[in-house]
PDB file of C-alpha atoms in Angstrom:
ATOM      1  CA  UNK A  94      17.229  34.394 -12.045  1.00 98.00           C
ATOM      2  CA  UNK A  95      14.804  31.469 -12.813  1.00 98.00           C
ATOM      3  CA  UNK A  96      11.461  30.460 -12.867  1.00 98.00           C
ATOM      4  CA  UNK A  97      10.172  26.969 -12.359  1.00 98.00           C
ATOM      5  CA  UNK A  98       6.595  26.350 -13.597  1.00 98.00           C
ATOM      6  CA  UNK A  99       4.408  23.904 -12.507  1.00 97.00           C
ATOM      7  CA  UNK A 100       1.389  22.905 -13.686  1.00 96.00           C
ATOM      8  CA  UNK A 101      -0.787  19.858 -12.045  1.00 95.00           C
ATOM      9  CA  UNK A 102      -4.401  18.141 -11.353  1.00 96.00           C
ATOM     10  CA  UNK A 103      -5.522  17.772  -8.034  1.00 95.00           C
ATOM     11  CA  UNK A 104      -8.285  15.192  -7.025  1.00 95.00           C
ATOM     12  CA  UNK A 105     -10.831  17.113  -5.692  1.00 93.00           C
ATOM     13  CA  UNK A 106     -11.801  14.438  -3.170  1.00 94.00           C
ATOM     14  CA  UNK A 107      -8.345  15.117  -1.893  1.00 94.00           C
ATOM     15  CA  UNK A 108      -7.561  18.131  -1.978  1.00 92.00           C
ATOM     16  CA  UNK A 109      -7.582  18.828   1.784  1.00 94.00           C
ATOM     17  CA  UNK A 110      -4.680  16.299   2.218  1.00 96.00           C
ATOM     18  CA  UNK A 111      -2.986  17.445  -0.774  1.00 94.00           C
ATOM     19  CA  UNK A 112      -2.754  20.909   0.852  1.00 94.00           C
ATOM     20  CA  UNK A 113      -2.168  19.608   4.032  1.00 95.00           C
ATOM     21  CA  UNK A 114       0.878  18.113   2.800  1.00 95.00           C
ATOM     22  CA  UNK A 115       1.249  21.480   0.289  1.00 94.00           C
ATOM     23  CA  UNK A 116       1.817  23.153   3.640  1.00 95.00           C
ATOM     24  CA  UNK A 117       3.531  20.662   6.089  1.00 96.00           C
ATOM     25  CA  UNK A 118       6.090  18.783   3.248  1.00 94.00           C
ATOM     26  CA  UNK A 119       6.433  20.402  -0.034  1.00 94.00           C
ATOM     27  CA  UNK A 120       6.737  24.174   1.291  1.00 95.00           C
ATOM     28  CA  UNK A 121       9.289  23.912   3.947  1.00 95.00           C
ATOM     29  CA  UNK A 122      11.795  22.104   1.158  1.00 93.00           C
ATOM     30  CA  UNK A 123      11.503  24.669  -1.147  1.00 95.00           C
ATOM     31  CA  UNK A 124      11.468  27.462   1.039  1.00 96.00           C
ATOM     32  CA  UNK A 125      14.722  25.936   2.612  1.00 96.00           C
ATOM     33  CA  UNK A 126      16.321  25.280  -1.323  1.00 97.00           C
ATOM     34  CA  UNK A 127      19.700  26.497  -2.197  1.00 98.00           C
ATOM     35  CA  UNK A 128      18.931  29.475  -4.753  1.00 98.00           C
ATOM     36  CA  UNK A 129      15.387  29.933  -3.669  1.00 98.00           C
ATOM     37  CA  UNK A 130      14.099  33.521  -3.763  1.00 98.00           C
ATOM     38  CA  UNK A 131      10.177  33.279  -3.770  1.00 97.00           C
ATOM     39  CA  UNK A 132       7.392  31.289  -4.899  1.00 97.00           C
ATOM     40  CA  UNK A 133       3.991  31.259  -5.825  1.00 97.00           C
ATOM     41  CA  UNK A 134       1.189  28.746  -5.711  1.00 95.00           C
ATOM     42  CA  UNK A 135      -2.507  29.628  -7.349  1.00 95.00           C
ATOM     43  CA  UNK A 136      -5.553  28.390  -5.920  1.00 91.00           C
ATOM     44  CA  UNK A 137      -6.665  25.628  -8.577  1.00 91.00           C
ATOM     45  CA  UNK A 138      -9.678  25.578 -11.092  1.00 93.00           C
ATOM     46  CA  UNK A 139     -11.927  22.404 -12.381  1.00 93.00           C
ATOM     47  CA  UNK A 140      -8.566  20.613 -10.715  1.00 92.00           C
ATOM     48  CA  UNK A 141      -5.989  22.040 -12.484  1.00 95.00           C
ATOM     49  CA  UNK A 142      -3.120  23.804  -9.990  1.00 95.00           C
ATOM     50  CA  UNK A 143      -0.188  26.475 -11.095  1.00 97.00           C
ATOM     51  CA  UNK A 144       2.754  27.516  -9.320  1.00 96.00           C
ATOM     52  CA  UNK A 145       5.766  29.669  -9.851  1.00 97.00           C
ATOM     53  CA  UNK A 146       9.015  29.531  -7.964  1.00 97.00           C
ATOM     54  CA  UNK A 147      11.928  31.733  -8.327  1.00 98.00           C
ATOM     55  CA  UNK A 148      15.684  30.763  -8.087  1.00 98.00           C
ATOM     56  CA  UNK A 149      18.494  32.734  -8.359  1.00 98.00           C
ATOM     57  CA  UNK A 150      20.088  29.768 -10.949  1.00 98.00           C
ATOM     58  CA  UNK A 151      18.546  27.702 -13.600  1.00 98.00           C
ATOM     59  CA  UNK A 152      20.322  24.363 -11.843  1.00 98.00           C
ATOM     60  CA  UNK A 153      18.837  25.622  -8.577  1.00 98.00           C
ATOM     61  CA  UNK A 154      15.228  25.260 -10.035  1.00 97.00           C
ATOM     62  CA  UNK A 155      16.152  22.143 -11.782  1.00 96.00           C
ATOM     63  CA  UNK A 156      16.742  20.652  -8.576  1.00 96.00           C
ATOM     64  CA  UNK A 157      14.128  22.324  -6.296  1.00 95.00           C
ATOM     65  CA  UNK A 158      11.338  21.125  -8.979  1.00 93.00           C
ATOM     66  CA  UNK A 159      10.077  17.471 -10.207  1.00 88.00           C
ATOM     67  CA  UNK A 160      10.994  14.922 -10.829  1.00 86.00           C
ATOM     68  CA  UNK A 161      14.727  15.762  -9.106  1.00 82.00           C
ATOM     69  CA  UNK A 162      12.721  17.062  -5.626  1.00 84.00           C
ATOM     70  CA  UNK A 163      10.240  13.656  -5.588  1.00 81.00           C
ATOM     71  CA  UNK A 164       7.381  15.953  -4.382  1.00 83.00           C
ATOM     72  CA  UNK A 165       4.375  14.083  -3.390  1.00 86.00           C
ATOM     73  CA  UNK A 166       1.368  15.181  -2.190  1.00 93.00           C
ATOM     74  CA  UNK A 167      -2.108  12.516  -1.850  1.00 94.00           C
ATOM     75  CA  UNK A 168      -4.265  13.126  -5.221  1.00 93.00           C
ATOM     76  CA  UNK A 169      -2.067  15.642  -7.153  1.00 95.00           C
ATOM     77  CA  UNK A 170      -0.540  14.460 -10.386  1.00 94.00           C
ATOM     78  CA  UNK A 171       2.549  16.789 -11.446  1.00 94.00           C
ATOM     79  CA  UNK A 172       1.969  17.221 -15.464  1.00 95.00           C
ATOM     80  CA  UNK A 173       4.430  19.727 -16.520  1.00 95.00           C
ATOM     81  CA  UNK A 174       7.267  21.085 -15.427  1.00 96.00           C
ATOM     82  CA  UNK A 175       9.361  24.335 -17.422  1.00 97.00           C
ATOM     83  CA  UNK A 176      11.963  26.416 -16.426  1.00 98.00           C
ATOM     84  CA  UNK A 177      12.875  29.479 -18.087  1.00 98.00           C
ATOM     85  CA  UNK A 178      14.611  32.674 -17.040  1.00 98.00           C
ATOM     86  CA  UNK A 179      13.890  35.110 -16.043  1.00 98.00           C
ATOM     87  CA  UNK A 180      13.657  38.075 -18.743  1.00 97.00           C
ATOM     88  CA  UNK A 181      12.295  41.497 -16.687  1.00 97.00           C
ATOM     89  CA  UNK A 182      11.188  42.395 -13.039  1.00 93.00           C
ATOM     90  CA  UNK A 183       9.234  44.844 -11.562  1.00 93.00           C
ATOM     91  CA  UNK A 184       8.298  45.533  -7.990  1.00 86.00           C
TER      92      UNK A 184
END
């Protein structure tokens, strides 16, 4: 398994677009990604946004994740992406 990290800034002026299209664009592509076993998405701080989205294959996150998946959302500037594996689970 895989993890794709994301780390962004999101304008604050539009952040109620930015989750509008969080919820309406961006979610139903990943949730509908080959390889895509769950994801996470933290509330953001001073305008910085995390998320973490697990794939059952590192290619799988490669191409769920930016820049391969084009994600856009108004105000939100994508400014790292990582994927790693996944060492240890627990429930």
């Amino acid at each position: 398994m895989h993890a794709a990290l994301v780390t962004l800034t999101i304008d604050p002026d539009q952040a109620p677009a930015a989750a509008g299209a969080l919820m309406n664009d961006i979610l139903p592509k990943i949730r509908s990604a080959p390889g895509f076993v769950t994801g996470y998405w933290l509330e953001p701080a001073d305008g910085s946004g995390f998320s973490m989205m697990l794939f059952d294959t590192e290619e799988q996150a490669r191409q769920a994740t930016p820049p391969a998946s084009g994600w856009t959302a108004p105000g939100v500037t994508i400014t790292g992406v990582e994927i790693r594996r996944v060492a240890v689970t627990a429930p």
